[in-house]
């Protein structure tokens, strides 16, 4: 080897082979100081067995270690021949009910989706195939290494915890002490040898001296032999290490690759052997070459005896792991030895010492002792609890070491948290006794202490690569908190309540630092120069999403905890909102006789943040008060009097207004960072604890305040208050000098505000808000996804939010709302919505994106047409609100709400109104439909003695008040029913008027709340209704009569043509002959006849070539005086028909590629998909593709199959790759007489400008070198 100073041939000295393990063990049995004798034996023999030279023989080392070092220990432990002794131990041992198989990297694992307590509960393949879970829904994954099989753990499975192999026997139902199967002598010897061996291994693995050994292990004579040890890190690449080793130790690349591979696998490797100076030289070169940009590689020059003892220490831990597998009693003894504490020292046990030095050990040593912990401490029920306590006490220090380390989590002792925290009994015990929740959350906050602004909020603006790396490692604490909370308690103790609420209070402090982080201010005038950091905050939000949900579930499981958590959350929320913010000014709002003192906060001018976790947690707890009925049973215990509804809705309303203004294009200059934040705010990964909770908070606040005041605050925050208070707003935009951008922004904001009113009143499919279950909520989500189009199972799963167990709940309800269509020979199976579920479709479903809403609306209108129904898409019938939110329906009959509806309809009715859009009208009609359905629903469910006060029909029948004196909403709807420019909404207006008439009749029958109107007006309306019904009946009779007459005429025409077929054929031939008379004397012959060539060639009649442009859909005949038509084509080099591929073009710049010799190396191939376009249509399309690509920032460009910079594009129809277009010429069989030859056309004859940037290819290539292919 090039890395060595001298070569040595390994051999086994005779004195080593003559050693007797039995004799050594007998001497140990008689020793008065066993530790000294064992250490002397190891001090003498370990350096003579391990690390003898630069290239030791692992087989010889293994054999000698077993014979000289481990053999005496086995003899001492058994007191007899180890072969017989271990067999006796194995027979006497009672088989464990726990499988405990440690998974290797890549080994398959199985988790039952029906029975597992959480997704971390897994089975090995053998246990899974022998268990009941193979018949259940299960998830199969590959292990990353380090975990073990949970078969036999009753706390890991809801049912079926045992496989057939580990099923407990009836006699083994009572747990017994495993030490009962061992003799007293065996127990004593096991304690002695385990204590010495374990301490020796721990001392050597944690030894930091490079040139000397611990006391008692010094060799009799010290040699001048050293190793240059290279350690692994996760910073430097393979290539860097290989290059450095080649320079440092003068080895070949193959040897360097071998060194690097071993270092990466085991964590360290000797790269040079010799005297101290020789190894120190290599260390200097390695450090110098790897410290230029990052921290240098870790290299140590270690004495060969130190390396030898560390190598045997690892072998000793492996031996201990094997020995305890023979007996549960031995496992118990080793656990007691490892956990034994010295009375005067903290963290003095061997287990503590190993854990606290974890980050200092190399990868191989870590893996070995982690596996020993899993096979001993985690497999012994009694000592598992003691180990969990030690782990929790050291948790903060262990996590700090892991964050500062650079190894992956799978090589850290902190990865064992999943084996401890996911056990429900251990998690409860650690919460109550060690205050684990508080420890985890506080440790997480401490690591982010520096990432705060002057207000104490998290700030990730200066987010360097090193900080990002550490932040990813800090996120593991969130995973540990998730493990602790994954199983809700079924029984609460006072101690558990106290400690959970203490941890909940610290969690609120974490959310308080997130409240309002990353605020944004609208950029006006100049585009933002640098995109702000936003990903870190959303990463934190997404990591905490399930934690927040689980916190709420824990609170919901106990009434006392829920009430106290609600109080604490309210206190923190008031702290976050205490004092007016900058820019808030008091203002008095007045509308429709209602007045309100509020503040004027302009989202378009002041700071606003999309991160409001405290507000959203409070809204979740408020819903739980309704869901668990605590609000109705213990109202006196709740701080409802301290609630300020306007204060509760303020920040969530800011978020909604921000989204509306972004949609209106008011924040374009803020760049893509804000667009991305809005996207994730609505995305399925975040919306459960962001968008949805903001809506719930608005519902909670609106339910506790006057609906008119709520709507006035909404108008003010949307900056629409002045618009709806201006009587002439609709007329103001009739002039040509209107600012179109402002008008469009205002229209979009009005649309978004109307949509928000719909959501506040109509989104009731949250348990606690509406009287629904979790299954109803999932059904509704699935129904609206399938209303877009039939979907595959995977598409539906992606569209539904997952819970903490990665379940969506889809399988429980999918059969009731959809039918599965099996796949054909190709394709995939799809779920199709059942026809009876289409009535639940809401075109303004709040989880639809704009694209989804458009697709769903189009699909449902198309479906209604196919079924012969009208195209109206009325709102669905909604479930009832829970009592805590019941007052929300009053928004639909409030004065301000009716005024908004009347104002928008007035804009629509005005002949020159420019202040409205069709989307605005659609939303108004939808809201009217919701109010009518609500009144109908309440009328149907109202009892005789109930107090019914919802009377929307009466209010929409009244005209507007002075001075405007606008007509009533009902009258304006009747006017719009026959408006020609609103044909698409005619069916919806008819549905509303029909529903209005039905509700009026219901009221007349019930006589509970008659509509207030004058007697004359009632008679007039009755006569008008009767007249309308009569006209409708006559129109239907006339329509049926017309259809009958047209059918008779069509039948008579068909009979007439059949009877006179010969006459029609003769007439057609005469007309064709007369039209074929030409001014010249050339004979007329059919196509099939021979054709004469020459100056007076035969004239041939061709059919008209009429083609359709795929872009504008305009049909056109191919003629010289028409617009130019082109084909999308792809020109490329081709060697298919080449005869001499060695020849090259001498002067390529002046060579015409269309006239090439057949023996050239390459020719020209032109392919086309055959799709035709106008030349100007194609040019506009190509310009748009180029402009779109130039507008996109480089970092946001995704990989495409074409290169715009090289003139490539995709066919607009079939997306075939193209890079040019070729003209479509008239057929060459057109008349070519002398007159035609004199005016032979060229490309300039087309009625179209030349096509810039692209050369039209005149196809004159030689047949041998040019090939043209057209794909149809």
XYZ file of C-alpha atoms in Angstrom, residues 55-554:
500
model
C -3.075 -3.766 6.738
C -4.401 -5.984 9.532
C -6.220 -9.236 8.850
C -9.815 -8.960 10.164
C -10.298 -12.749 10.184
C -7.260 -13.303 12.364
C -8.305 -10.484 14.689
C -11.795 -11.963 14.983
C -10.504 -15.442 15.746
C -7.916 -14.304 18.305
C -10.357 -11.951 20.043
C -12.854 -14.758 20.456
C -10.186 -17.195 21.668
C -8.174 -14.962 24.029
C -10.442 -12.045 25.010
C -14.115 -13.082 24.797
C -13.647 -16.793 25.501
C -12.509 -16.278 29.103
C -15.422 -13.947 29.731
C -17.908 -16.571 28.460
C -16.253 -19.271 30.597
C -16.415 -16.981 33.623
C -20.060 -16.090 32.977
C -21.276 -19.663 32.488
C -18.952 -21.333 34.997
C -18.525 -24.119 32.444
C -18.022 -24.677 28.738
C -19.840 -21.740 27.037
C -21.310 -24.035 24.382
C -23.197 -26.005 27.032
C -23.835 -23.037 29.295
C -25.426 -20.859 26.628
C -27.606 -23.761 25.484
C -28.901 -24.227 29.058
C -29.617 -20.501 29.337
C -31.537 -20.511 26.105
C -33.653 -23.508 27.152
C -34.448 -22.049 30.572
C -35.309 -18.672 29.126
C -38.946 -17.772 28.644
C -39.532 -16.472 25.118
C -40.320 -12.781 25.039
C -43.694 -11.551 23.847
C -41.909 -8.627 22.174
C -40.391 -9.300 18.787
C -37.814 -6.507 18.922
C -36.263 -7.302 15.549
C -33.975 -4.384 14.668
C -34.534 -3.267 11.083
C -31.715 -2.980 8.612
C -31.548 -0.233 6.009
C -33.953 -0.988 3.159
C -35.840 -3.740 5.012
C -39.634 -3.685 4.423
C -41.883 -2.648 7.311
C -45.666 -2.827 7.628
C -48.076 -0.570 9.514
C -51.785 -1.338 9.890
C -53.861 1.724 9.032
C -56.820 0.353 11.000
C -55.153 -0.841 14.200
C -51.880 1.066 14.686
C -51.975 3.728 17.395
C -49.776 5.915 15.191
C -47.851 5.500 11.918
C -44.603 4.732 13.764
C -45.987 1.380 14.973
C -44.619 -1.158 12.496
C -44.172 -4.905 12.038
C -41.459 -6.911 10.378
C -42.468 -9.049 7.426
C -42.502 -12.313 9.399
C -44.781 -10.933 12.135
C -47.024 -9.143 9.651
C -47.687 -12.257 7.572
C -48.539 -14.177 10.759
C -50.896 -11.503 12.157
C -54.504 -10.439 11.588
C -53.328 -7.137 10.080
C -52.556 -8.715 6.712
C -56.337 -8.681 6.090
C -56.651 -4.983 7.027
C -55.701 -1.772 5.283
C -51.964 -1.447 5.673
C -49.059 0.721 4.575
C -45.745 -0.776 3.474
C -42.499 1.231 3.634
C -38.775 0.591 3.679
C -36.855 1.172 6.876
C -34.077 3.695 7.139
C -32.479 1.488 9.770
C -32.514 1.788 13.544
C -36.126 0.954 14.471
C -37.487 -2.383 15.622
C -40.624 -4.483 15.280
C -43.494 -3.556 17.642
C -45.134 -6.983 17.605
C -46.206 -7.869 21.151
C -46.435 -4.258 22.346
C -50.018 -3.893 23.545
C -49.738 -0.100 23.627
C -48.839 0.062 19.935
C -51.988 -1.626 18.583
C -55.694 -1.074 19.102
C -56.286 -4.764 18.437
C -54.255 -7.773 17.350
C -51.000 -6.849 19.130
C -49.538 -10.344 18.741
C -48.671 -12.468 15.766
C -48.982 -16.248 15.953
C -45.311 -16.614 16.940
C -45.447 -14.131 19.849
C -48.926 -15.002 21.135
C -48.660 -15.296 24.955
C -49.502 -18.615 26.570
C -52.277 -18.758 29.192
C -49.743 -19.660 31.857
C -47.599 -16.663 31.006
C -50.333 -14.113 31.564
C -48.751 -12.892 34.827
C -45.452 -11.065 34.393
C -42.648 -12.724 36.338
C -39.112 -11.706 37.193
C -36.702 -12.968 34.491
C -33.962 -13.337 37.140
C -35.910 -16.266 38.615
C -34.542 -18.496 35.841
C -30.915 -17.814 36.869
C -28.956 -19.249 39.800
C -27.502 -16.969 42.459
C -23.952 -17.750 41.311
C -24.848 -16.963 37.710
C -26.405 -13.654 38.746
C -23.304 -12.686 40.730
C -20.891 -13.598 37.947
C -23.050 -11.788 35.376
C -23.065 -8.595 37.452
C -19.275 -8.743 37.826
C -18.312 -9.398 34.228
C -20.999 -7.119 32.741
C -19.967 -4.212 34.974
C -16.284 -4.590 33.989
C -16.941 -5.140 30.268
C -19.529 -2.348 29.918
C -17.414 0.175 31.824
C -14.322 -0.721 29.808
C -16.225 -0.264 26.526
C -17.756 3.060 27.575
C -14.447 4.406 28.891
C -12.597 3.532 25.700
C -15.249 4.849 23.294
C -15.430 8.158 25.124
C -11.641 8.412 25.588
C -10.292 11.647 24.106
C -6.532 11.248 24.673
C -4.679 10.299 21.491
C -1.331 9.167 22.897
C -2.076 7.397 26.187
C -4.567 4.956 27.732
C -6.668 5.031 30.916
C -5.157 3.905 34.168
C -4.800 0.125 34.354
C -4.686 -0.360 30.587
C -1.171 0.933 29.868
C 0.828 -1.609 27.838
C 4.009 -3.071 29.381
C 6.089 -1.557 26.606
C 5.051 1.314 24.355
C 5.893 1.143 20.660
C 6.348 4.137 18.346
C 3.486 3.140 16.041
C 0.665 5.512 15.178
C -2.350 5.721 12.910
C -3.537 8.789 11.019
C -7.321 8.456 11.547
C -9.662 10.275 9.160
C -13.203 10.918 10.480
C -16.426 11.347 8.535
C -18.472 14.534 8.286
C -21.500 15.627 6.257
C -19.846 18.741 4.831
C -17.187 17.534 2.428
C -17.988 15.591 -0.736
C -16.565 12.286 -1.932
C -14.551 14.068 -4.615
C -12.948 16.440 -2.113
C -11.938 13.602 0.199
C -10.550 11.447 -2.631
C -8.513 14.321 -4.069
C -7.159 15.256 -0.628
C -6.163 11.676 0.218
C -4.278 11.274 -3.044
C -2.184 14.323 -2.197
C -1.785 13.609 1.530
C -0.878 9.903 1.636
C 0.367 9.398 -1.927
C -2.125 6.656 -2.777
C -3.835 5.680 -5.995
C -7.349 6.809 -6.825
C -8.664 3.288 -6.222
C -7.177 3.247 -2.738
C -8.504 6.747 -2.055
C -12.000 5.667 -3.116
C -11.752 2.677 -0.788
C -10.671 4.927 2.094
C -13.506 7.401 1.440
C -16.112 4.626 1.216
C -15.027 3.099 4.519
C -14.972 6.497 6.232
C -18.500 7.222 5.011
C -19.786 3.814 6.127
C -18.026 3.348 9.482
C -17.304 6.944 10.431
C -13.529 6.694 10.540
C -10.599 4.938 8.855
C -6.841 4.833 9.216
C -5.191 6.273 6.120
C -1.527 6.045 7.198
C 0.477 3.850 9.587
C 3.959 4.566 10.891
C 5.802 6.707 13.402
C 4.358 9.920 14.791
C 6.170 12.256 12.389
C 5.111 10.253 9.356
C 1.399 10.381 10.348
C 1.533 14.019 11.462
C 2.738 14.991 7.993
C -0.351 13.436 6.382
C -2.617 15.167 8.925
C -1.140 18.578 8.072
C -1.756 18.132 4.338
C -5.346 16.963 4.859
C -6.215 19.871 7.155
C -4.598 22.407 4.845
C -6.412 21.143 1.739
C -9.874 20.973 3.300
C -9.986 24.201 5.315
C -10.152 26.749 2.533
C -13.931 27.155 2.234
C -15.396 25.117 5.093
C -14.222 23.635 8.344
C -11.439 21.080 7.766
C -11.849 17.342 7.882
C -11.361 15.888 11.336
C -8.025 14.037 11.505
C -6.275 12.594 14.554
C -2.873 10.950 14.955
C -3.596 8.179 17.481
C -1.329 5.635 19.084
C -1.898 2.129 17.804
C -2.740 0.804 21.308
C -5.538 3.405 21.694
C -6.987 2.422 18.314
C -6.701 -1.256 19.275
C -8.605 -0.842 22.547
C -11.338 1.209 20.851
C -11.700 -1.491 18.202
C -12.109 -4.152 20.893
C -14.580 -1.924 22.807
C -16.908 -1.991 19.804
C -16.464 -5.778 19.569
C -17.310 -6.046 23.284
C -20.604 -4.134 22.843
C -21.570 -6.478 20.012
C -20.755 -9.450 22.269
C -22.909 -8.060 25.088
C -25.810 -7.626 22.668
C -25.463 -11.269 21.579
C -25.128 -12.707 25.081
C -28.247 -11.046 26.511
C -30.225 -12.579 23.649
C -29.870 -15.969 25.356
C -31.642 -14.936 28.546
C -34.070 -12.282 29.698
C -32.354 -12.395 33.085
C -29.016 -11.424 31.576
C -30.756 -8.569 29.764
C -32.190 -7.339 33.067
C -28.738 -7.488 34.717
C -27.062 -5.541 31.891
C -29.802 -2.860 32.095
C -29.273 -2.505 35.833
C -25.514 -2.218 35.358
C -25.917 0.442 32.687
C -28.450 2.545 34.617
C -26.763 2.323 38.024
C -26.088 5.823 39.362
C -23.407 6.916 41.778
C -25.068 8.550 44.765
C -22.952 11.700 44.676
C -22.950 12.398 40.927
C -25.608 13.420 38.397
C -25.561 11.647 35.037
C -22.965 9.238 36.378
C -24.408 6.049 34.916
C -22.759 4.372 31.947
C -25.872 4.956 29.840
C -25.811 8.683 30.633
C -22.122 8.895 29.785
C -22.653 7.252 26.400
C -25.634 9.433 25.491
C -23.935 12.686 26.473
C -20.856 11.810 24.416
C -22.909 10.719 21.407
C -21.979 13.662 19.182
C -18.265 13.046 19.837
C -18.351 9.424 18.698
C -17.849 8.265 15.134
C -20.678 6.770 13.124
C -19.774 3.105 13.611
C -19.545 3.415 17.404
C -22.889 5.215 17.522
C -24.682 2.529 15.536
C -23.316 -0.278 17.736
C -24.313 1.207 21.077
C -27.725 2.348 19.736
C -28.446 -1.252 18.761
C -27.326 -2.404 22.206
C -29.761 0.050 23.826
C -32.594 -1.239 21.630
C -31.900 -4.887 22.362
C -31.524 -4.288 26.115
C -33.070 -1.152 27.603
C -35.976 -0.868 25.176
C -36.793 -4.597 25.318
C -37.032 -4.732 29.121
C -40.350 -3.275 30.282
C -39.161 -2.294 33.751
C -35.913 -0.637 32.696
C -37.471 1.001 29.662
C -39.227 3.426 31.993
C -35.988 4.174 33.854
C -34.184 4.756 30.563
C -37.023 7.043 29.414
C -36.562 9.138 32.552
C -32.803 9.423 31.929
C -33.452 10.342 28.305
C -35.939 13.051 29.305
C -33.599 14.520 31.925
C -30.799 14.810 29.357
C -33.128 15.831 26.504
C -32.128 19.500 26.278
C -28.391 18.740 26.194
C -28.832 15.882 23.722
C -30.776 18.108 21.337
C -28.227 20.895 21.621
C -25.448 18.463 20.755
C -27.447 17.175 17.794
C -28.114 20.679 16.439
C -24.417 21.548 16.642
C -23.416 18.222 15.098
C -23.443 17.591 11.355
C -24.456 13.907 11.234
C -27.938 12.884 10.127
C -30.555 12.216 12.798
C -30.557 8.475 12.155
C -26.991 8.390 13.557
C -27.904 10.401 16.667
C -29.134 9.060 19.991
C -31.970 11.596 19.774
C -33.481 9.329 17.124
C -34.459 6.937 19.938
C -37.139 9.430 20.984
C -39.589 7.755 18.632
C -39.189 4.496 20.585
C -39.949 6.240 23.889
C -42.335 9.132 23.279
C -44.794 7.145 21.134
C -45.549 4.742 24.005
C -48.667 6.314 25.578
C -47.911 5.255 29.150
C -44.327 6.503 28.961
C -45.400 9.789 27.358
C -47.946 10.469 30.149
C -45.393 9.534 32.793
C -42.740 11.840 31.330
C -45.231 14.726 31.039
C -46.272 14.461 34.676
C -42.934 13.551 36.276
C -40.362 15.223 34.017
C -42.492 18.037 32.528
C -41.508 16.788 29.070
C -43.861 19.035 27.051
C -42.416 22.177 28.584
C -38.862 20.894 28.101
C -39.333 20.188 24.385
C -41.073 23.482 23.587
C -38.679 25.557 25.683
C -35.660 23.897 24.059
C -37.103 24.652 20.634
C -37.653 28.312 21.534
C -34.148 28.614 22.960
C -32.625 27.459 19.672
C -34.555 30.193 17.820
C -33.744 32.873 20.378
C -31.551 34.846 17.980
C -34.152 34.853 15.213
C -36.298 37.625 16.709
C -37.051 41.262 15.923
C -37.462 44.200 18.288
C -41.062 43.166 19.072
C -40.046 39.639 20.101
C -41.475 38.046 16.945
C -39.552 35.499 14.916
C -37.695 37.068 12.024
C -35.867 35.067 9.364
C -34.718 37.869 7.081
C -30.958 37.295 7.296
C -31.267 33.564 6.777
C -27.856 32.174 5.843
C -27.123 28.647 4.662
C -25.707 27.655 8.058
C -28.779 29.000 9.839
C -31.020 27.128 7.413
C -29.078 23.920 8.105
C -29.478 24.363 11.863
C -33.137 25.304 11.504
C -33.817 22.010 9.715
C -32.185 20.160 12.607
C -34.144 22.156 15.193
C -37.359 21.009 13.506
C -36.745 17.517 14.905
C -37.978 18.840 18.266
C -41.364 19.490 16.686
C -41.394 15.852 15.596
C -40.700 14.769 19.169
C -43.560 16.918 20.440
C -45.791 15.249 17.871
C -44.761 11.819 19.183
C -45.696 12.881 22.722
C -49.146 14.152 21.681
C -50.025 11.506 19.089
C -52.178 9.497 21.528
C -54.910 11.345 23.429
C -55.372 10.426 27.108
C -58.536 8.556 27.984
C -58.232 9.307 31.703
C -56.963 12.549 33.202
C -55.327 13.015 36.581
C -54.872 16.321 38.380
C -51.108 16.068 37.882
C -51.507 15.434 34.158
C -53.880 18.420 33.831
C -51.428 20.664 35.660
C -48.396 19.669 33.590
C -50.257 19.686 30.275
C -51.590 23.190 30.902
C -48.107 24.285 31.914
C -46.786 22.976 28.605
C -49.752 24.536 26.789
C -48.868 27.908 28.297
C -45.287 27.639 27.010
C -46.679 26.595 23.616
C -48.766 29.775 23.584
C -45.570 31.765 24.120
C -44.119 30.056 21.041
C -47.203 30.973 19.002
C -47.073 34.503 20.402
C -43.627 34.916 18.833
C -45.077 33.722 15.532
C -48.087 36.057 15.708
C -47.569 38.806 13.165
C -44.157 37.616 11.923
C -42.988 38.483 8.407
C -45.335 41.496 8.006
C -45.691 42.953 4.514
C -46.468 46.468 3.292
C -47.865 47.215 -0.129
C -45.194 48.412 -2.532
C -46.305 51.505 -4.468
C -44.510 53.172 -7.351
C -41.403 50.975 -7.558
C -41.151 47.184 -7.655
C -39.552 45.558 -4.637
C -35.810 45.210 -5.185
C -35.152 41.943 -3.334
C -37.584 39.168 -2.544
C -37.953 38.873 1.261
C -37.447 35.571 3.074
C -40.793 33.824 3.578
C -40.108 30.088 3.315
C -38.750 29.635 6.843
C -41.904 31.045 8.448
C -44.167 28.818 6.349
C -41.971 25.796 7.021
C -42.413 26.438 10.726
C -46.159 26.866 10.238
C -46.474 23.595 8.308
C -44.431 21.697 10.909
C -46.694 23.016 13.688
C -49.974 22.372 11.852
C -50.517 18.885 13.276
C -49.174 19.945 16.684
C -51.826 22.665 16.932
C -54.539 20.203 15.884
C -53.395 17.646 18.464
C -53.278 20.302 21.192
C -56.920 21.051 20.463
C -57.807 17.345 20.553
C -56.162 16.977 23.952
